[in-house]
């Protein structure tokens, strides 16, 4: 026998996991699309691959690109600015922790980028736990409705 509470907890877990996966996918899309734009701009300026050779610059750029993708998706789902800001901070906390060891030579460029990406995931979970009720909602059933453009 399945109780109503048990069904509610399963649905909540499902929504949390789905939301996490969607945010990660939005981050990947943001990183890929905006990264391609940056590469085109760099190539146009005669510096192809500039960021590829400078991981200390590439890391914050990648964090920013992922954050933009994720923030756009969260806003689309109807999240307010406070949860978006908290989740955005979660993208940059790993960079803040790792940039010192990178600059000191204790962490390679590849190590910086890999560790930063790995640490973003638990940072996201921490941000989600802070607003568990918000992330556990089924945002797809409550997409915001935007007013129709007024006829001028």
XYZ file of C-alpha atoms in Angstrom:
152
model
C 0.000 0.000 0.000
C 1.386 3.356 -1.047
C 0.425 6.304 1.094
C -0.294 9.798 -0.146
C 2.741 11.071 1.780
C 4.962 8.490 0.124
C 3.715 9.484 -3.328
C 4.335 13.145 -2.474
C 7.910 12.416 -1.364
C 8.598 10.437 -4.552
C 7.222 13.262 -6.679
C 9.312 15.767 -4.736
C 12.492 13.706 -5.233
C 11.655 13.299 -8.916
C 11.197 17.073 -9.294
C 14.460 17.792 -7.464
C 16.431 15.378 -9.647
C 14.759 16.595 -12.837
C 15.439 20.208 -11.915
C 19.101 19.431 -11.177
C 19.549 17.579 -14.483
C 17.808 20.368 -16.416
C 20.073 22.984 -14.842
C 23.174 20.945 -15.700
C 21.965 20.579 -19.299
C 21.263 24.322 -19.476
C 24.787 24.940 -18.180
C 26.271 22.713 -20.886
C 24.225 24.486 -23.572
C 25.280 27.896 -22.241
C 28.924 26.839 -22.110
C 28.836 25.442 -25.661
C 26.889 28.257 -27.333
C 28.515 31.181 -25.583
C 31.915 29.507 -25.797
C 31.496 29.274 -29.566
C 30.603 32.982 -29.710
C 33.750 33.833 -27.741
C 35.875 31.686 -30.076
C 34.436 33.444 -33.127
C 35.133 36.840 -31.562
C 38.691 35.838 -30.647
C 39.301 34.490 -34.158
C 37.914 37.718 -35.625
C 40.386 39.653 -33.495
C 43.254 37.512 -34.784
C 43.603 35.506 -31.559
C 42.098 32.075 -32.310
C 42.220 29.774 -29.322
C 43.201 32.590 -26.957
C 41.147 31.292 -24.036
C 42.173 27.693 -24.709
C 45.768 28.611 -23.864
C 44.945 30.635 -20.735
C 43.055 28.471 -18.219
C 43.140 31.254 -15.615
C 40.962 33.293 -17.989
C 39.071 30.355 -19.424
C 37.797 29.155 -16.028
C 35.826 32.302 -15.115
C 34.583 32.624 -18.690
C 33.292 29.049 -18.619
C 31.672 29.619 -15.221
C 29.992 32.735 -16.580
C 28.762 30.963 -19.727
C 27.335 28.101 -17.676
C 25.738 30.527 -15.253
C 24.033 32.462 -18.044
C 22.577 29.272 -19.545
C 21.361 28.065 -16.171
C 19.948 31.462 -15.159
C 17.999 31.779 -18.399
C 16.496 28.329 -17.856
C 15.659 29.032 -14.214
C 13.996 32.313 -15.149
C 12.036 30.502 -17.872
C 10.739 28.128 -15.196
C 9.590 31.054 -13.094
C 12.308 31.250 -10.430
C 12.818 34.585 -8.732
C 16.049 36.519 -8.783
C 17.183 35.436 -5.295
C 17.339 31.695 -6.117
C 18.970 32.525 -9.458
C 21.597 34.637 -7.686
C 22.259 31.861 -5.147
C 22.632 29.229 -7.850
C 24.849 31.592 -9.834
C 27.067 32.011 -6.783
C 27.301 28.220 -6.579
C 28.916 28.302 -10.032
C 31.660 30.657 -8.883
C 32.430 29.312 -5.382
C 34.545 26.438 -6.763
C 36.506 28.906 -8.891
C 37.080 31.141 -5.879
C 38.366 28.166 -3.878
C 40.605 26.810 -6.646
C 42.072 29.910 -8.284
C 44.597 30.464 -5.462
C 46.158 26.996 -5.739
C 46.195 27.425 -9.539
C 48.013 30.772 -9.319
C 50.431 29.293 -6.765
C 51.291 26.502 -9.210
C 49.815 23.752 -7.019
C 47.068 23.027 -9.559
C 47.445 22.687 -13.327
C 45.147 24.417 -15.786
C 43.441 21.136 -16.592
C 43.137 20.374 -12.890
C 41.575 23.786 -12.283
C 38.944 23.285 -14.983
C 38.167 19.679 -14.021
C 37.950 20.334 -10.283
C 35.878 23.454 -10.845
C 33.318 21.523 -12.872
C 33.186 18.661 -10.382
C 32.793 20.987 -7.379
C 29.975 22.919 -9.053
C 27.685 19.912 -8.666
C 27.767 19.693 -4.848
C 27.634 23.508 -4.701
C 24.403 23.336 -6.717
C 23.011 20.687 -4.366
C 23.757 22.925 -1.380
C 21.940 25.830 -3.047
C 19.011 23.536 -3.853
C 18.808 22.305 -0.253
C 18.641 25.917 0.911
C 15.418 26.377 -1.087
C 14.282 22.775 -1.240
C 10.569 23.628 -1.443
C 11.147 25.872 -4.434
C 13.194 23.307 -6.355
C 10.889 20.425 -5.396
C 7.912 22.057 -7.108
C 6.928 20.901 -10.568
C 7.870 24.049 -12.439
C 6.667 22.631 -15.727
C 3.085 22.742 -14.500
C 3.458 26.310 -13.290
C 5.318 28.030 -16.098
C 4.904 31.771 -15.812
C 2.466 33.446 -18.105
C 3.748 36.627 -19.626
C 1.379 39.403 -20.634
C 0.708 39.615 -24.331
C 2.401 42.539 -26.071
C 0.094 45.522 -26.189
C -1.138 46.669 -29.549
C 0.258 50.095 -30.312
